[in-house]
Short mmCIF file of C-alpha atoms in Angstrom, two decimals:
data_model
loop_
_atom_site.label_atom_id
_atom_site.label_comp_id
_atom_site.label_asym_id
_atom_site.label_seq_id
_atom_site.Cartn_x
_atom_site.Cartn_y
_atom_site.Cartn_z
CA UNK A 194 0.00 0.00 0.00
CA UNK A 195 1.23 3.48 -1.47
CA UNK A 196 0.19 4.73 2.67
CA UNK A 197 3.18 3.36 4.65
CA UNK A 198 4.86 7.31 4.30
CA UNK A 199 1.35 8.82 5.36
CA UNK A 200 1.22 6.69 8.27
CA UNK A 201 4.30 7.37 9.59
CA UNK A 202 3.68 10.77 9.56
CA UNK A 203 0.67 10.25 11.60
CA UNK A 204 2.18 7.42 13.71
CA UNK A 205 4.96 10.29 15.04
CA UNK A 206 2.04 13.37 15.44
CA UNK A 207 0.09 10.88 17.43
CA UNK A 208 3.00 9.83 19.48
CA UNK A 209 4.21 13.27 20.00
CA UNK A 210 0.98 14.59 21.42
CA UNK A 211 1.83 12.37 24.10
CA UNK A 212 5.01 13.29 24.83
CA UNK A 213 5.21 15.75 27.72
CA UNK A 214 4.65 13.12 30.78
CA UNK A 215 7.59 13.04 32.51
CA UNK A 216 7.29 10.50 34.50
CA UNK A 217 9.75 7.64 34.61
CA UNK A 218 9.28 4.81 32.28
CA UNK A 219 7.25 2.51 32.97
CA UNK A 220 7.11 -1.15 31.91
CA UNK A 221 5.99 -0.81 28.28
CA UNK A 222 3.83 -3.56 26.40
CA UNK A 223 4.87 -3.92 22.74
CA UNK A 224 1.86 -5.28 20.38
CA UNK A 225 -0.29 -5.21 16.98
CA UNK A 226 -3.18 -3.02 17.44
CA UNK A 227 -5.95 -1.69 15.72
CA UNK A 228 -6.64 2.21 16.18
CA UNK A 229 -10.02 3.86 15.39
CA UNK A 230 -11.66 7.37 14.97
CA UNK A 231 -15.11 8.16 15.75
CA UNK A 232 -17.29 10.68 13.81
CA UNK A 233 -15.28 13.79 15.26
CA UNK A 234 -12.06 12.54 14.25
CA UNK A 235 -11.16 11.37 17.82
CA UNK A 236 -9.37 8.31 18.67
CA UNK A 237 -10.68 7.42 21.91
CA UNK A 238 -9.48 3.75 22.67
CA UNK A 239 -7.89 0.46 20.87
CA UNK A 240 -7.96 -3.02 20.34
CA UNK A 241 -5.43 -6.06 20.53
CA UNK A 242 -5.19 -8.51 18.06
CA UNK A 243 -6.35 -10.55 21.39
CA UNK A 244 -9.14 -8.32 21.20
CA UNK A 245 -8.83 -6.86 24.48
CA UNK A 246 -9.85 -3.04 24.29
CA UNK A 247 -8.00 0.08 26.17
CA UNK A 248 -8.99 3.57 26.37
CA UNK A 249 -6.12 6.10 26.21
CA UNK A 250 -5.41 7.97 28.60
CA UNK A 251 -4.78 11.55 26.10
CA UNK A 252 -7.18 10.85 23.22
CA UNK A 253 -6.15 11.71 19.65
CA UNK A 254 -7.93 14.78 18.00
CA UNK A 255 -8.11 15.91 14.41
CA UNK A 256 -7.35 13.04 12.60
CA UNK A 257 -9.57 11.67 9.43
CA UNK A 258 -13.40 10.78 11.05
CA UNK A 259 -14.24 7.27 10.70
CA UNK A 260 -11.15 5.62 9.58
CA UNK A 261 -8.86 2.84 10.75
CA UNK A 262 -5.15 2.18 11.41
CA UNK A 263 -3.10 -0.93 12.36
CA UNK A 264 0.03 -0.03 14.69
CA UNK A 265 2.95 -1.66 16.79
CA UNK A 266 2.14 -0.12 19.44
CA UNK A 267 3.97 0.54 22.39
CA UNK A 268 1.88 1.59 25.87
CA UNK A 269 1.85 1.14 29.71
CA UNK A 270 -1.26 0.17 31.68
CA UNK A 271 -2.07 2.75 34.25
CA UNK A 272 -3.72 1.96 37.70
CA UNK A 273 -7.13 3.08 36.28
CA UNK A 274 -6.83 0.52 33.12
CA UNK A 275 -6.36 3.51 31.08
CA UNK A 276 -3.60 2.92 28.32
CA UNK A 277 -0.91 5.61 27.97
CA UNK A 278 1.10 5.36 24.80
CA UNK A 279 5.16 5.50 24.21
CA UNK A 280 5.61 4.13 21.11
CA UNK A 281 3.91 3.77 17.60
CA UNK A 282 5.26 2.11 14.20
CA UNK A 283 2.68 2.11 10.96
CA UNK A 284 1.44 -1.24 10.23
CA UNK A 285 0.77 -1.74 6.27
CA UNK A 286 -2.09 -4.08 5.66
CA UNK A 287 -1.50 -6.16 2.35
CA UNK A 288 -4.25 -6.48 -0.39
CA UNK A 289 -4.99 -9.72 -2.67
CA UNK A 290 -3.14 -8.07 -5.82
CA UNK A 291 -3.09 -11.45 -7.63
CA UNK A 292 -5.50 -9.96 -10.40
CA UNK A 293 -2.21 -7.65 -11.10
CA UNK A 294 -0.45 -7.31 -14.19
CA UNK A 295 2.42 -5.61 -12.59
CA UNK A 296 3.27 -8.38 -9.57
CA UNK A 297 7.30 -7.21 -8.48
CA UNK A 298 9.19 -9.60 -6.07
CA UNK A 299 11.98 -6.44 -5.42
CA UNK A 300 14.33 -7.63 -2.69
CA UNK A 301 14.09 -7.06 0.98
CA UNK A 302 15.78 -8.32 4.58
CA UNK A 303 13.67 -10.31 6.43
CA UNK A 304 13.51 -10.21 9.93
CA UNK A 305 10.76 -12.36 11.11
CA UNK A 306 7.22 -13.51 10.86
CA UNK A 307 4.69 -14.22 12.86
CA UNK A 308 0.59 -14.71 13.57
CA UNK A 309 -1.51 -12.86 15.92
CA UNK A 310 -5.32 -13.11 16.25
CA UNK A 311 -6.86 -12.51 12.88
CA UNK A 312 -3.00 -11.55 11.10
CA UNK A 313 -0.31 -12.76 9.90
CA UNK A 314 2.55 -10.34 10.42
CA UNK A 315 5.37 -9.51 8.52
CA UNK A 316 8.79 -7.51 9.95
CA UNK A 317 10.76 -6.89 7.17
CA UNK A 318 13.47 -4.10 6.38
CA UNK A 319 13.70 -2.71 2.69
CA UNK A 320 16.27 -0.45 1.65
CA UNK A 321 15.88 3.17 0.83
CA UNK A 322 16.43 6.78 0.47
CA UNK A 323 12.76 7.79 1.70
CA UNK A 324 10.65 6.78 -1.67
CA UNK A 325 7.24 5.05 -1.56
CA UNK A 326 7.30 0.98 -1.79
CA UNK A 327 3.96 -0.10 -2.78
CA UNK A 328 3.47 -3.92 -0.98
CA UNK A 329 0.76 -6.26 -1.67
CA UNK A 330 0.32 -10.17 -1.47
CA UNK A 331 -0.63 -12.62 -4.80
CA UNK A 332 -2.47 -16.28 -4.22
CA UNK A 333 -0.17 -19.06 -5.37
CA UNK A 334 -1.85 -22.14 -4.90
CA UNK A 335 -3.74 -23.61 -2.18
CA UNK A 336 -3.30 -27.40 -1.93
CA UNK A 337 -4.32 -30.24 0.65
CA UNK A 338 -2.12 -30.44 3.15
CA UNK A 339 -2.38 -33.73 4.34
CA UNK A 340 -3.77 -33.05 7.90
CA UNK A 341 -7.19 -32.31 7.12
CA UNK A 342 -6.77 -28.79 5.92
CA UNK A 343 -5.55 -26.55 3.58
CA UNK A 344 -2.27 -24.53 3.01
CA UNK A 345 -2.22 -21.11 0.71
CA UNK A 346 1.09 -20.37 -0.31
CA UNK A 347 1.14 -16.66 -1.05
CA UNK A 348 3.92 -14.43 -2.50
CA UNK A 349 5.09 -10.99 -1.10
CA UNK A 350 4.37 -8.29 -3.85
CA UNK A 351 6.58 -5.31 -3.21
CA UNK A 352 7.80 -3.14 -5.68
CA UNK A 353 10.82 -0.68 -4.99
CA UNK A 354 9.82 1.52 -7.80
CA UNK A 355 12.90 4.15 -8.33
CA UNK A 356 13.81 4.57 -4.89
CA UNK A 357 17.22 4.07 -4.65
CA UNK A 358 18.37 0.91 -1.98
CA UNK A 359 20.40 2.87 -0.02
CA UNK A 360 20.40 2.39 3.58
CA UNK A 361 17.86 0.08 5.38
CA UNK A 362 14.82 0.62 7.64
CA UNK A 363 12.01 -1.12 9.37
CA UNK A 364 9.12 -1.80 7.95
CA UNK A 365 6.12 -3.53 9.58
CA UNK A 366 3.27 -5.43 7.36
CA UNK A 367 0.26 -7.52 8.29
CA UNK A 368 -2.30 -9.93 6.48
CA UNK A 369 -5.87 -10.20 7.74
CA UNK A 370 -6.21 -14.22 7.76
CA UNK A 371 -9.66 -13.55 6.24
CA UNK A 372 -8.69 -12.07 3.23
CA UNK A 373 -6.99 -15.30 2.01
CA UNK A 374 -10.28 -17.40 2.77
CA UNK A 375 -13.24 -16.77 4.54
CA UNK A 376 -13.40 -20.24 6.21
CA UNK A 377 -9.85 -21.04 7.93
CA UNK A 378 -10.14 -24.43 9.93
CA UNK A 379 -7.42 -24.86 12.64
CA UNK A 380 -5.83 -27.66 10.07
CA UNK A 381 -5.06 -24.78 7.48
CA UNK A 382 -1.81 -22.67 7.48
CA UNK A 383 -0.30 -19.95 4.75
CA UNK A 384 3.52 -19.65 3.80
CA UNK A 385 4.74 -16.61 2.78
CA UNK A 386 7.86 -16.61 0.06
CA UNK A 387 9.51 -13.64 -0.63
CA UNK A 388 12.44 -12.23 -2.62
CA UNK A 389 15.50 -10.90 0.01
CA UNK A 390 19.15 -9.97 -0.73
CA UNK A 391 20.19 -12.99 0.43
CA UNK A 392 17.97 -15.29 -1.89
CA UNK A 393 14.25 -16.71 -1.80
CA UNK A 394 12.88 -16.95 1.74
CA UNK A 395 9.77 -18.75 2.85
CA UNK A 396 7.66 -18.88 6.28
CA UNK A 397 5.46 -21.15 6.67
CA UNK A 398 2.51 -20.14 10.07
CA UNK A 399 -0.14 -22.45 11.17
CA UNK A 400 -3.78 -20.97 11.32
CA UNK A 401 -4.68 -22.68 14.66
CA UNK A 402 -6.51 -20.43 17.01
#
């Protein structure tokens, strides 16, 4: 998606409205989230990918009504349940893009993979001198996998367009599980192959609840 540059823009405003507590630092709980605005543009509150939901402490103001955002999201549990925020990294969620006649398998460094709740989650780092990737995901196959289910191999679309590979950064990407198929069984799993600078890499994550 062409709005990783957008949302790291927003991802450092939202952080930054938080900034003057002063307090020391407390113990800070690093997760996937999902952000939302209401009707006035106010981000109230958030949910886990375990679907637990926190109110923040300093809600967010002027933002875009009605809209959502996935985020790494770093934040400490005060004493009234509250959530205060320290720390927020843009999560890009990955369209189907099969249907594309421009699929690109540019190279990237992988870092890891994992699932959580209703994603699968990419960390990745691309290089770059502050251009716009655009990432997506294309169906490969799905095929019995022997154990009662079904596994969808996938392949990382990302495209480094002309922005030059010149130094590396972190880049955080996510799947929702239900845009592959609408009917996962606990027997099903997806692996992800991508291009990297050191060669073809796969993942392979199980889709057990």
């Amino acid at each position: 998606m062409r709005r990783l540059l957008s949302l790291t823009i927003l991802a450092l405003s939202l952080v930054a409205c938080s900034s003057d507590d002063e307090r020391a630092y407390p113990s800070v709980v690093t997760e996937m989230v999902v952000m939302r605005s209401d009707d006035t543009g106010t981000i109230r509150s958030f949910v886990t990918d375990a679907q637990k939901s926190y109110v923040l402490v300093k809600p967010y103001t002027g933002v875009k009504a009605n809209a959502a955002w996935r985020m790494l999201l770093g934040y400490a549990l005060e004493e009234s349940g509250e959530a205060s925020v320290y720390a927020m990294e843009p999560v890009v969620v990955l369209r189907d893009s099969t249907t594309s006649e421009d699929l690109r398998r540019d190279p990237i460094g992988f870092v890891s993979c994992w699932r959580s709740g209703r994603y699968v989650n990419l960390h990745l780092r691309p290089k770059t001198q502050g251009g716009v990737h655009y990432w997506a995901y294309a169906r490969e196959s799905a095929t019995n996998n022997g154990g009662g289910g079904t596994t969808y191999s996938l392949l990382l679309h990302h495209r480094q367009g002309d922005d030059p590979t010149a130094y590396s950064t972190d880049a955080y990407l996510s799947i929702p599980v239900d845009s592959v198929s609408k009917e996962i069984s606990n027997s099903d799993s997806i692996i992800i192959t991508m291009a990297t600078f050191d060669g073809q890499r796969s993942c392979r994550l199980g889709l057990s609840h």
